[in-house]
Amino acid sequence: MNEFEDDAVEIYYPVRSIETVGTCDGLVFRIGFEVGYDRDLIFVWNPATKEFKELPVSPNESESPNESSVGKEIGICGFGYDYKTDDYKSIESVPYSFPICGVSGVLVNGALHWLGHTQALHHSLVVVSLNVTEEKFEEMQLPKHPFEKKNEFTTMGVLEGRLCVVVNVDDVGFEVWRMQEYGVRESWNICHVITNERIVNDSYLKLVGFRNGEILFKIPGDLVFYDPKHRTARTARVTCVFACVSFNHVPFFSTQHELH
């Protein structure tokens, strides 16, 4: 039996391709390309009621003044709950640049996190955090050892409630570093070294989640469970995998349970 089959919910979308950006309080934030129209749609979906609500496009302008709203790519995106406003909202400006387009923020300690470059002279790579309620950006330093070795930081994720980052180490594989004490650079430490060929042979790797002692990774076309104890990997059995497409710039949204 398909291991995800019991949780599957049938829903109609007027879109051709769908990408899940994030989840919060039982609601799902998704983006899709509308059938018959040359534009992207942004949805909040409630799987329990099978309702979905289209959200407005981002007020953020394209970096190119001659570029129309069609065909833009996501800079960054995120999904979280603001207990003060209890409603949807957007962030109008983002004072960072990001090495990978379309990456959704990692929610830890009430803030969303991305890998981003500062606007300072050397454009240093840092962890960019956004407090959802205060709408305030802050920076945190990446683990010192791989940063000084100039290893490639590929993605961020969450393991056991703590912020983590995946590092591509030449001739070794991937290292997973976890921040034991939030905001303290010295607390970064290696929690896993991954050399399994099923995972390290893919240049694009995204840490999706952690369940029953296994780490769930997303690689092109597949979801893979990695068992750190036995260093084995197995492909997750899913009915289908949605194709990824390029999306418009989108705002950050907080959410409430009712869609109205």
mmCIF file of N, CA and C in Angstrom, residues 98-231:
data_model
loop_
_atom_site.group_PDB
_atom_site.id
_atom_site.type_symbol
_atom_site.label_atom_id
_atom_site.label_comp_id
_atom_site.label_asym_id
_atom_site.label_seq_id
_atom_site.Cartn_x
_atom_site.Cartn_y
_atom_site.Cartn_z
ATOM 1 N N PHE A 98 19.221 36.211 -3.169
ATOM 2 C CA PHE A 98 19.172 34.795 -2.820
ATOM 3 C C PHE A 98 19.731 33.948 -3.950
ATOM 4 N N PRO A 99 20.600 32.960 -3.605
ATOM 5 C CA PRO A 99 21.289 32.179 -4.638
ATOM 6 C C PRO A 99 20.382 31.251 -5.425
ATOM 7 N N ILE A 100 19.258 30.846 -4.837
ATOM 8 C CA ILE A 100 18.342 29.922 -5.515
ATOM 9 C C ILE A 100 16.952 30.522 -5.507
ATOM 10 N N CYS A 101 16.323 30.627 -6.679
ATOM 11 C CA CYS A 101 14.975 31.177 -6.771
ATOM 12 C C CYS A 101 13.936 30.147 -6.329
ATOM 13 N N GLY A 102 12.839 30.654 -5.790
ATOM 14 C CA GLY A 102 11.697 29.799 -5.509
ATOM 15 C C GLY A 102 11.782 28.988 -4.238
ATOM 16 N N VAL A 103 12.766 29.261 -3.373
ATOM 17 C CA VAL A 103 12.922 28.475 -2.156
ATOM 18 C C VAL A 103 12.005 29.016 -1.065
ATOM 19 N N SER A 104 11.246 28.132 -0.439
ATOM 20 C CA SER A 104 10.355 28.551 0.634
ATOM 21 C C SER A 104 11.116 28.631 1.949
ATOM 22 N N GLY A 105 10.675 29.540 2.828
ATOM 23 C CA GLY A 105 11.343 29.742 4.096
ATOM 24 C C GLY A 105 11.137 28.595 5.062
ATOM 25 N N VAL A 106 12.123 28.357 5.903
ATOM 26 C CA VAL A 106 12.070 27.322 6.931
ATOM 27 C C VAL A 106 11.614 27.966 8.232
ATOM 28 N N LEU A 107 10.519 27.477 8.804
ATOM 29 C CA LEU A 107 9.936 28.086 9.990
ATOM 30 C C LEU A 107 10.491 27.453 11.263
ATOM 31 N N VAL A 108 11.235 28.249 12.039
ATOM 32 C CA VAL A 108 11.805 27.819 13.314
ATOM 33 C C VAL A 108 11.767 29.004 14.270
ATOM 34 N N ASN A 109 11.358 28.753 15.513
ATOM 35 C CA ASN A 109 11.398 29.780 16.550
ATOM 36 C C ASN A 109 10.626 31.043 16.166
ATOM 37 N N GLY A 110 9.519 30.867 15.459
ATOM 38 C CA GLY A 110 8.668 31.989 15.086
ATOM 39 C C GLY A 110 9.192 32.838 13.954
ATOM 40 N N ALA A 111 10.206 32.340 13.240
ATOM 41 C CA ALA A 111 10.779 33.097 12.128
ATOM 42 C C ALA A 111 11.001 32.192 10.928
ATOM 43 N N LEU A 112 10.965 32.789 9.730
ATOM 44 C CA LEU A 112 11.276 32.079 8.497
ATOM 45 C C LEU A 112 12.753 32.296 8.167
ATOM 46 N N HIS A 113 13.392 31.274 7.581
ATOM 47 C CA HIS A 113 14.833 31.334 7.335
ATOM 48 C C HIS A 113 15.167 30.904 5.906
ATOM 49 N N TRP A 114 16.150 31.611 5.320
ATOM 50 C CA TRP A 114 16.666 31.290 3.993
ATOM 51 C C TRP A 114 18.183 31.459 3.979
ATOM 52 N N LEU A 115 18.819 30.887 2.979
ATOM 53 C CA LEU A 115 20.209 31.220 2.675
ATOM 54 C C LEU A 115 20.186 32.449 1.779
ATOM 55 N N GLY A 116 20.897 33.503 2.171
ATOM 56 C CA GLY A 116 20.858 34.732 1.386
ATOM 57 C C GLY A 116 22.178 35.469 1.427
ATOM 58 N N HIS A 117 22.350 36.372 0.463
ATOM 59 C CA HIS A 117 23.553 37.200 0.388
ATOM 60 C C HIS A 117 23.249 38.596 0.924
ATOM 61 N N THR A 118 24.166 39.117 1.714
ATOM 62 C CA THR A 118 24.022 40.478 2.211
ATOM 63 C C THR A 118 24.261 41.468 1.075
ATOM 64 N N GLN A 119 23.817 42.705 1.276
ATOM 65 C CA GLN A 119 24.053 43.748 0.289
ATOM 66 C C GLN A 119 25.344 44.510 0.561
ATOM 67 N N ALA A 120 26.110 44.035 1.530
ATOM 68 C CA ALA A 120 27.401 44.642 1.833
ATOM 69 C C ALA A 120 28.380 44.358 0.703
ATOM 70 N N LEU A 121 29.568 44.936 0.820
ATOM 71 C CA LEU A 121 30.557 44.888 -0.259
ATOM 72 C C LEU A 121 30.862 43.481 -0.745
ATOM 73 N N HIS A 122 31.042 42.538 0.179
ATOM 74 C CA HIS A 122 31.470 41.187 -0.202
ATOM 75 C C HIS A 122 30.296 40.234 -0.423
ATOM 76 N N HIS A 123 29.073 40.695 -0.246
ATOM 77 C CA HIS A 123 27.883 39.870 -0.472
ATOM 78 C C HIS A 123 28.005 38.517 0.235
ATOM 79 N N SER A 124 28.313 38.539 1.497
ATOM 80 C CA SER A 124 28.532 37.310 2.263
ATOM 81 C C SER A 124 27.256 36.480 2.340
ATOM 82 N N LEU A 125 27.435 35.160 2.337
ATOM 83 C CA LEU A 125 26.313 34.248 2.489
ATOM 84 C C LEU A 125 26.000 34.102 3.971
ATOM 85 N N VAL A 126 24.751 34.302 4.344
ATOM 86 C CA VAL A 126 24.319 34.221 5.738
ATOM 87 C C VAL A 126 22.976 33.517 5.814
ATOM 88 N N VAL A 127 22.552 33.220 7.024
ATOM 89 C CA VAL A 127 21.181 32.784 7.259
ATOM 90 C C VAL A 127 20.346 34.045 7.455
ATOM 91 N N VAL A 128 19.370 34.240 6.580
ATOM 92 C CA VAL A 128 18.468 35.384 6.678
ATOM 93 C C VAL A 128 17.203 34.928 7.386
ATOM 94 N N SER A 129 16.847 35.612 8.466
ATOM 95 C CA SER A 129 15.636 35.255 9.194
ATOM 96 C C SER A 129 14.643 36.408 9.151
ATOM 97 N N LEU A 130 13.375 36.070 9.104
ATOM 98 C CA LEU A 130 12.306 37.066 9.112
ATOM 99 C C LEU A 130 11.319 36.726 10.217
ATOM 100 N N ASN A 131 11.209 37.599 11.204
ATOM 101 C CA ASN A 131 10.199 37.451 12.242
ATOM 102 C C ASN A 131 8.839 37.757 11.624
ATOM 103 N N VAL A 132 7.955 36.768 11.581
ATOM 104 C CA VAL A 132 6.681 36.914 10.882
ATOM 105 C C VAL A 132 5.828 38.023 11.486
ATOM 106 N N THR A 133 5.818 38.117 12.804
ATOM 107 C CA THR A 133 4.974 39.107 13.465
ATOM 108 C C THR A 133 5.543 40.514 13.370
ATOM 109 N N GLU A 134 6.844 40.653 13.645
ATOM 110 C CA GLU A 134 7.467 41.977 13.659
ATOM 111 C C GLU A 134 7.881 42.454 12.276
ATOM 112 N N GLU A 135 7.868 41.562 11.280
ATOM 113 C CA GLU A 135 8.287 41.879 9.914
ATOM 114 C C GLU A 135 9.711 42.448 9.907
ATOM 115 N N LYS A 136 10.564 41.822 10.674
ATOM 116 C CA LYS A 136 11.929 42.301 10.836
ATOM 117 C C LYS A 136 12.926 41.247 10.375
ATOM 118 N N PHE A 137 13.864 41.652 9.491
ATOM 119 C CA PHE A 137 14.909 40.752 9.017
ATOM 120 C C PHE A 137 16.123 40.815 9.944
ATOM 121 N N GLU A 138 16.735 39.663 10.162
ATOM 122 C CA GLU A 138 17.984 39.584 10.910
ATOM 123 C C GLU A 138 18.912 38.590 10.214
ATOM 124 N N GLU A 139 20.176 38.582 10.623
ATOM 125 C CA GLU A 139 21.169 37.697 10.040
ATOM 126 C C GLU A 139 21.766 36.793 11.110
ATOM 127 N N MET A 140 22.071 35.558 10.715
ATOM 128 C CA MET A 140 22.806 34.641 11.578
ATOM 129 C C MET A 140 23.936 34.038 10.762
ATOM 130 N N GLN A 141 25.045 33.786 11.411
ATOM 131 C CA GLN A 141 26.205 33.247 10.718
ATOM 132 C C GLN A 141 26.086 31.742 10.516
ATOM 133 N N LEU A 142 26.588 31.271 9.391
ATOM 134 C CA LEU A 142 26.620 29.846 9.083
ATOM 135 C C LEU A 142 27.741 29.167 9.875
ATOM 136 N N PRO A 143 27.740 27.832 9.964
ATOM 137 C CA PRO A 143 28.803 27.145 10.699
ATOM 138 C C PRO A 143 30.183 27.512 10.152
ATOM 139 N N LYS A 144 31.097 27.771 11.071
ATOM 140 C CA LYS A 144 32.389 28.360 10.717
ATOM 141 C C LYS A 144 33.247 27.458 9.840
ATOM 142 N N HIS A 145 33.348 26.182 10.171
ATOM 143 C CA HIS A 145 34.271 25.289 9.457
ATOM 144 C C HIS A 145 33.944 25.168 7.966
ATOM 145 N N PRO A 146 32.722 24.759 7.574
ATOM 146 C CA PRO A 146 32.444 24.663 6.137
ATOM 147 C C PRO A 146 32.440 26.024 5.451
ATOM 148 N N PHE A 147 32.126 27.100 6.193
ATOM 149 C CA PHE A 147 32.146 28.436 5.600
ATOM 150 C C PHE A 147 33.569 28.819 5.224
ATOM 151 N N GLU A 148 34.522 28.573 6.126
ATOM 152 C CA GLU A 148 35.921 28.906 5.844
ATOM 153 C C GLU A 148 36.513 27.998 4.777
ATOM 154 N N LYS A 149 36.021 26.753 4.709
ATOM 155 C CA LYS A 149 36.496 25.811 3.681
ATOM 156 C C LYS A 149 35.853 26.092 2.327
ATOM 157 N N LYS A 150 34.906 27.037 2.295
ATOM 158 C CA LYS A 150 34.184 27.413 1.090
ATOM 159 C C LYS A 150 33.415 26.249 0.488
ATOM 160 N N ASN A 151 32.923 25.390 1.370
ATOM 161 C CA ASN A 151 32.026 24.322 0.912
ATOM 162 C C ASN A 151 30.689 24.935 0.505
ATOM 163 N N GLU A 152 29.964 24.235 -0.341
ATOM 164 C CA GLU A 152 28.691 24.749 -0.847
ATOM 165 C C GLU A 152 27.553 24.445 0.124
ATOM 166 N N PHE A 153 26.861 25.502 0.565
ATOM 167 C CA PHE A 153 25.656 25.340 1.363
ATOM 168 C C PHE A 153 24.476 25.199 0.402
ATOM 169 N N THR A 154 23.790 24.067 0.450
ATOM 170 C CA THR A 154 22.783 23.773 -0.568
ATOM 171 C C THR A 154 21.360 24.114 -0.153
ATOM 172 N N THR A 155 21.001 23.884 1.107
ATOM 173 C CA THR A 155 19.615 24.088 1.515
ATOM 174 C C THR A 155 19.520 24.154 3.036
ATOM 175 N N MET A 156 18.379 24.651 3.507
ATOM 176 C CA MET A 156 18.111 24.686 4.934
ATOM 177 C C MET A 156 16.937 23.767 5.258
ATOM 178 N N GLY A 157 16.808 23.399 6.517
ATOM 179 C CA GLY A 157 15.710 22.539 6.923
ATOM 180 C C GLY A 157 15.548 22.558 8.425
ATOM 181 N N VAL A 158 14.730 21.634 8.937
ATOM 182 C CA VAL A 158 14.477 21.513 10.369
ATOM 183 C C VAL A 158 14.617 20.049 10.765
ATOM 184 N N LEU A 159 15.398 19.799 11.801
ATOM 185 C CA LEU A 159 15.519 18.461 12.378
ATOM 186 C C LEU A 159 15.246 18.555 13.865
ATOM 187 N N GLU A 160 14.242 17.811 14.316
ATOM 188 C CA GLU A 160 13.874 17.782 15.729
ATOM 189 C C GLU A 160 13.678 19.189 16.295
ATOM 190 N N GLY A 161 13.047 20.049 15.502
ATOM 191 C CA GLY A 161 12.721 21.391 15.947
ATOM 192 C C GLY A 161 13.849 22.394 15.877
ATOM 193 N N ARG A 162 15.028 21.987 15.396
ATOM 194 C CA ARG A 162 16.176 22.883 15.327
ATOM 195 C C ARG A 162 16.543 23.188 13.879
ATOM 196 N N LEU A 163 17.041 24.397 13.673
ATOM 197 C CA LEU A 163 17.452 24.830 12.346
ATOM 198 C C LEU A 163 18.667 24.037 11.891
ATOM 199 N N CYS A 164 18.672 23.621 10.630
ATOM 200 C CA CYS A 164 19.822 22.896 10.107
ATOM 201 C C CYS A 164 20.126 23.342 8.686
ATOM 202 N N VAL A 165 21.336 23.040 8.243
ATOM 203 C CA VAL A 165 21.773 23.395 6.902
ATOM 204 C C VAL A 165 22.518 22.209 6.310
ATOM 205 N N VAL A 166 22.320 21.987 5.007
ATOM 206 C CA VAL A 166 22.976 20.888 4.310
ATOM 207 C C VAL A 166 24.157 21.446 3.523
ATOM 208 N N VAL A 167 25.324 20.814 3.690
ATOM 209 C CA VAL A 167 26.559 21.277 3.076
ATOM 210 C C VAL A 167 27.082 20.213 2.121
ATOM 211 N N ASN A 168 27.427 20.627 0.902
ATOM 212 C CA ASN A 168 28.001 19.722 -0.094
ATOM 213 C C ASN A 168 29.516 19.751 0.045
ATOM 214 N N VAL A 169 30.099 18.615 0.424
ATOM 215 C CA VAL A 169 31.538 18.516 0.633
ATOM 216 C C VAL A 169 32.135 17.647 -0.468
ATOM 217 N N ASP A 170 33.039 18.206 -1.242
ATOM 218 C CA ASP A 170 33.651 17.479 -2.362
ATOM 219 C C ASP A 170 34.289 16.174 -1.892
ATOM 220 N N ASP A 171 34.059 15.112 -2.670
ATOM 221 C CA ASP A 171 34.650 13.787 -2.442
ATOM 222 C C ASP A 171 34.191 13.127 -1.139
ATOM 223 N N VAL A 172 33.218 13.724 -0.477
ATOM 224 C CA VAL A 172 32.693 13.133 0.762
ATOM 225 C C VAL A 172 31.214 12.834 0.630
ATOM 226 N N GLY A 173 30.434 13.843 0.305
ATOM 227 C CA GLY A 173 28.986 13.714 0.207
ATOM 228 C C GLY A 173 28.347 14.954 0.791
ATOM 229 N N PHE A 174 27.336 14.754 1.624
ATOM 230 C CA PHE A 174 26.648 15.871 2.259
ATOM 231 C C PHE A 174 26.817 15.795 3.776
ATOM 232 N N GLU A 175 27.027 16.955 4.373
ATOM 233 C CA GLU A 175 27.019 17.071 5.823
ATOM 234 C C GLU A 175 25.768 17.834 6.247
ATOM 235 N N VAL A 176 25.130 17.376 7.313
ATOM 236 C CA VAL A 176 23.993 18.094 7.880
ATOM 237 C C VAL A 176 24.447 18.715 9.196
ATOM 238 N N TRP A 177 24.435 20.059 9.235
ATOM 239 C CA TRP A 177 24.816 20.795 10.445
ATOM 240 C C TRP A 177 23.555 21.313 11.127
ATOM 241 N N ARG A 178 23.506 21.177 12.447
ATOM 242 C CA ARG A 178 22.323 21.593 13.199
ATOM 243 C C ARG A 178 22.712 22.640 14.251
ATOM 244 N N MET A 179 21.882 23.679 14.372
ATOM 245 C CA MET A 179 22.115 24.729 15.364
ATOM 246 C C MET A 179 21.466 24.321 16.677
ATOM 247 N N GLN A 180 22.282 23.941 17.641
ATOM 248 C CA GLN A 180 21.766 23.439 18.905
ATOM 249 C C GLN A 180 21.121 24.538 19.749
ATOM 250 N N GLU A 181 21.722 25.726 19.739
ATOM 251 C CA GLU A 181 21.197 26.868 20.484
ATOM 252 C C GLU A 181 20.876 27.974 19.489
ATOM 253 N N TYR A 182 19.609 28.305 19.369
ATOM 254 C CA TYR A 182 19.159 29.216 18.322
ATOM 255 C C TYR A 182 19.898 30.556 18.382
ATOM 256 N N GLY A 183 20.446 30.953 17.227
ATOM 257 C CA GLY A 183 21.118 32.239 17.110
ATOM 258 C C GLY A 183 22.577 32.249 17.514
ATOM 259 N N VAL A 184 23.101 31.130 18.009
ATOM 260 C CA VAL A 184 24.490 31.066 18.475
ATOM 261 C C VAL A 184 25.332 30.296 17.457
ATOM 262 N N ARG A 185 26.259 31.000 16.806
ATOM 263 C CA ARG A 185 27.049 30.366 15.761
ATOM 264 C C ARG A 185 27.869 29.193 16.285
ATOM 265 N N GLU A 186 28.428 29.342 17.487
ATOM 266 C CA GLU A 186 29.277 28.295 18.044
ATOM 267 C C GLU A 186 28.515 27.006 18.335
ATOM 268 N N SER A 187 27.198 27.055 18.310
ATOM 269 C CA SER A 187 26.409 25.854 18.625
ATOM 270 C C SER A 187 26.133 24.986 17.399
ATOM 271 N N TRP A 188 26.545 25.435 16.191
ATOM 272 C CA TRP A 188 26.408 24.584 15.016
ATOM 273 C C TRP A 188 27.294 23.336 15.200
ATOM 274 N N ASN A 189 26.777 22.170 14.908
ATOM 275 C CA ASN A 189 27.619 20.973 14.882
ATOM 276 C C ASN A 189 27.095 19.983 13.853
ATOM 277 N N ILE A 190 27.966 19.104 13.419
ATOM 278 C CA ILE A 190 27.577 18.086 12.438
ATOM 279 C C ILE A 190 26.749 17.014 13.134
ATOM 280 N N CYS A 191 25.571 16.760 12.590
ATOM 281 C CA CYS A 191 24.759 15.680 13.162
ATOM 282 C C CYS A 191 24.684 14.470 12.234
ATOM 283 N N HIS A 192 24.933 14.684 10.920
ATOM 284 C CA HIS A 192 24.902 13.564 9.985
ATOM 285 C C HIS A 192 25.895 13.810 8.846
ATOM 286 N N VAL A 193 26.551 12.744 8.417
ATOM 287 C CA VAL A 193 27.369 12.753 7.202
ATOM 288 C C VAL A 193 26.756 11.735 6.255
ATOM 289 N N ILE A 194 26.336 12.185 5.089
ATOM 290 C CA ILE A 194 25.586 11.329 4.165
ATOM 291 C C ILE A 194 26.450 10.999 2.959
ATOM 292 N N THR A 195 26.713 9.713 2.769
ATOM 293 C CA THR A 195 27.523 9.259 1.638
ATOM 294 C C THR A 195 26.749 8.291 0.741
ATOM 295 N N ASN A 196 25.499 8.029 1.073
ATOM 296 C CA ASN A 196 24.693 7.088 0.290
ATOM 297 C C ASN A 196 24.557 7.578 -1.148
ATOM 298 N N GLU A 197 24.852 6.718 -2.100
ATOM 299 C CA GLU A 197 24.876 7.112 -3.515
ATOM 300 C C GLU A 197 23.513 7.560 -4.016
ATOM 301 N N ARG A 198 22.459 7.015 -3.446
ATOM 302 C CA ARG A 198 21.109 7.391 -3.893
ATOM 303 C C ARG A 198 20.864 8.879 -3.684
ATOM 304 N N ILE A 199 21.525 9.462 -2.692
ATOM 305 C CA ILE A 199 21.329 10.868 -2.365
ATOM 306 C C ILE A 199 22.444 11.746 -2.917
ATOM 307 N N VAL A 200 23.692 11.341 -2.719
ATOM 308 C CA VAL A 200 24.810 12.220 -3.086
ATOM 309 C C VAL A 200 24.990 12.367 -4.588
ATOM 310 N N ASN A 201 24.381 11.492 -5.386
ATOM 311 C CA ASN A 201 24.495 11.602 -6.840
ATOM 312 C C ASN A 201 23.597 12.677 -7.427
ATOM 313 N N ASP A 202 22.767 13.285 -6.611
ATOM 314 C CA ASP A 202 21.878 14.346 -7.079
ATOM 315 C C ASP A 202 22.396 15.697 -6.594
ATOM 316 N N SER A 203 22.617 16.601 -7.537
ATOM 317 C CA SER A 203 23.182 17.904 -7.191
ATOM 318 C C SER A 203 22.173 18.794 -6.482
ATOM 319 N N TYR A 204 20.870 18.610 -6.777
ATOM 320 C CA TYR A 204 19.840 19.397 -6.100
ATOM 321 C C TYR A 204 19.222 18.555 -5.010
ATOM 322 N N LEU A 205 19.341 19.023 -3.793
ATOM 323 C CA LEU A 205 18.867 18.259 -2.644
ATOM 324 C C LEU A 205 18.152 19.198 -1.693
ATOM 325 N N LYS A 206 16.976 18.800 -1.229
ATOM 326 C CA LYS A 206 16.217 19.621 -0.290
ATOM 327 C C LYS A 206 15.780 18.757 0.880
ATOM 328 N N LEU A 207 16.088 19.213 2.103
ATOM 329 C CA LEU A 207 15.665 18.501 3.296
ATOM 330 C C LEU A 207 14.231 18.900 3.594
ATOM 331 N N VAL A 208 13.329 17.925 3.555
ATOM 332 C CA VAL A 208 11.899 18.204 3.684
ATOM 333 C C VAL A 208 11.406 18.023 5.110
ATOM 334 N N GLY A 209 11.830 16.957 5.775
ATOM 335 C CA GLY A 209 11.303 16.703 7.112
ATOM 336 C C GLY A 209 11.992 15.548 7.802
ATOM 337 N N PHE A 210 11.478 15.214 8.978
ATOM 338 C CA PHE A 210 12.073 14.181 9.824
ATOM 339 C C PHE A 210 10.936 13.375 10.432
ATOM 340 N N ARG A 211 10.983 12.054 10.273
ATOM 341 C CA ARG A 211 9.893 11.207 10.763
ATOM 342 C C ARG A 211 10.412 9.835 11.148
ATOM 343 N N ASN A 212 10.080 9.394 12.356
ATOM 344 C CA ASN A 212 10.434 8.053 12.820
ATOM 345 C C ASN A 212 11.919 7.750 12.665
ATOM 346 N N GLY A 213 12.758 8.749 12.944
ATOM 347 C CA GLY A 213 14.200 8.557 12.870
ATOM 348 C C GLY A 213 14.778 8.667 11.474
ATOM 349 N N GLU A 214 13.942 8.886 10.455
ATOM 350 C CA GLU A 214 14.412 9.013 9.080
ATOM 351 C C GLU A 214 14.290 10.468 8.602
ATOM 352 N N ILE A 215 15.217 10.870 7.748
ATOM 353 C CA ILE A 215 15.183 12.198 7.147
ATOM 354 C C ILE A 215 14.581 12.087 5.753
ATOM 355 N N LEU A 216 13.612 12.954 5.462
ATOM 356 C CA LEU A 216 12.981 12.948 4.145
ATOM 357 C C LEU A 216 13.637 14.015 3.278
ATOM 358 N N PHE A 217 14.226 13.587 2.163
ATOM 359 C CA PHE A 217 14.847 14.493 1.208
ATOM 360 C C PHE A 217 14.032 14.538 -0.079
ATOM 361 N N LYS A 218 14.024 15.702 -0.696
ATOM 362 C CA LYS A 218 13.440 15.843 -2.020
ATOM 363 C C LYS A 218 14.565 16.010 -3.020
ATOM 364 N N ILE A 219 14.590 15.138 -4.015
ATOM 365 C CA ILE A 219 15.538 15.242 -5.113
ATOM 366 C C ILE A 219 14.726 15.316 -6.403
ATOM 367 N N PRO A 220 15.319 15.691 -7.524
ATOM 368 C CA PRO A 220 14.539 15.822 -8.751
ATOM 369 C C PRO A 220 13.736 14.561 -9.082
ATOM 370 N N GLY A 221 12.406 14.712 -9.063
ATOM 371 C CA GLY A 221 11.530 13.618 -9.459
ATOM 372 C C GLY A 221 11.218 12.603 -8.382
ATOM 373 N N ASP A 222 11.761 12.753 -7.177
ATOM 374 C CA ASP A 222 11.564 11.729 -6.159
ATOM 375 C C ASP A 222 11.593 12.318 -4.755
ATOM 376 N N LEU A 223 10.997 11.562 -3.829
ATOM 377 C CA LEU A 223 11.162 11.791 -2.400
ATOM 378 C C LEU A 223 11.904 10.582 -1.846
ATOM 379 N N VAL A 224 12.924 10.823 -1.023
ATOM 380 C CA VAL A 224 13.768 9.739 -0.533
ATOM 381 C C VAL A 224 13.876 9.813 0.983
ATOM 382 N N PHE A 225 13.619 8.686 1.650
ATOM 383 C CA PHE A 225 13.825 8.576 3.088
ATOM 384 C C PHE A 225 15.243 8.066 3.345
ATOM 385 N N TYR A 226 15.966 8.779 4.223
ATOM 386 C CA TYR A 226 17.324 8.368 4.575
ATOM 387 C C TYR A 226 17.359 7.965 6.040
ATOM 388 N N ASP A 227 17.895 6.773 6.304
ATOM 389 C CA ASP A 227 18.018 6.255 7.661
ATOM 390 C C ASP A 227 19.438 6.523 8.155
ATOM 391 N N PRO A 228 19.636 7.529 9.030
ATOM 392 C CA PRO A 228 20.986 7.873 9.482
ATOM 393 C C PRO A 228 21.676 6.743 10.250
ATOM 394 N N LYS A 229 20.904 5.934 10.959
ATOM 395 C CA LYS A 229 21.493 4.870 11.765
ATOM 396 C C LYS A 229 22.137 3.805 10.895
ATOM 397 N N HIS A 230 21.444 3.387 9.844
ATOM 398 C CA HIS A 230 21.965 2.329 8.978
ATOM 399 C C HIS A 230 22.545 2.875 7.666
ATOM 400 N N ARG A 231 22.426 4.187 7.481
ATOM 401 C CA ARG A 231 22.949 4.877 6.291
ATOM 402 C C ARG A 231 22.362 4.298 4.999
#
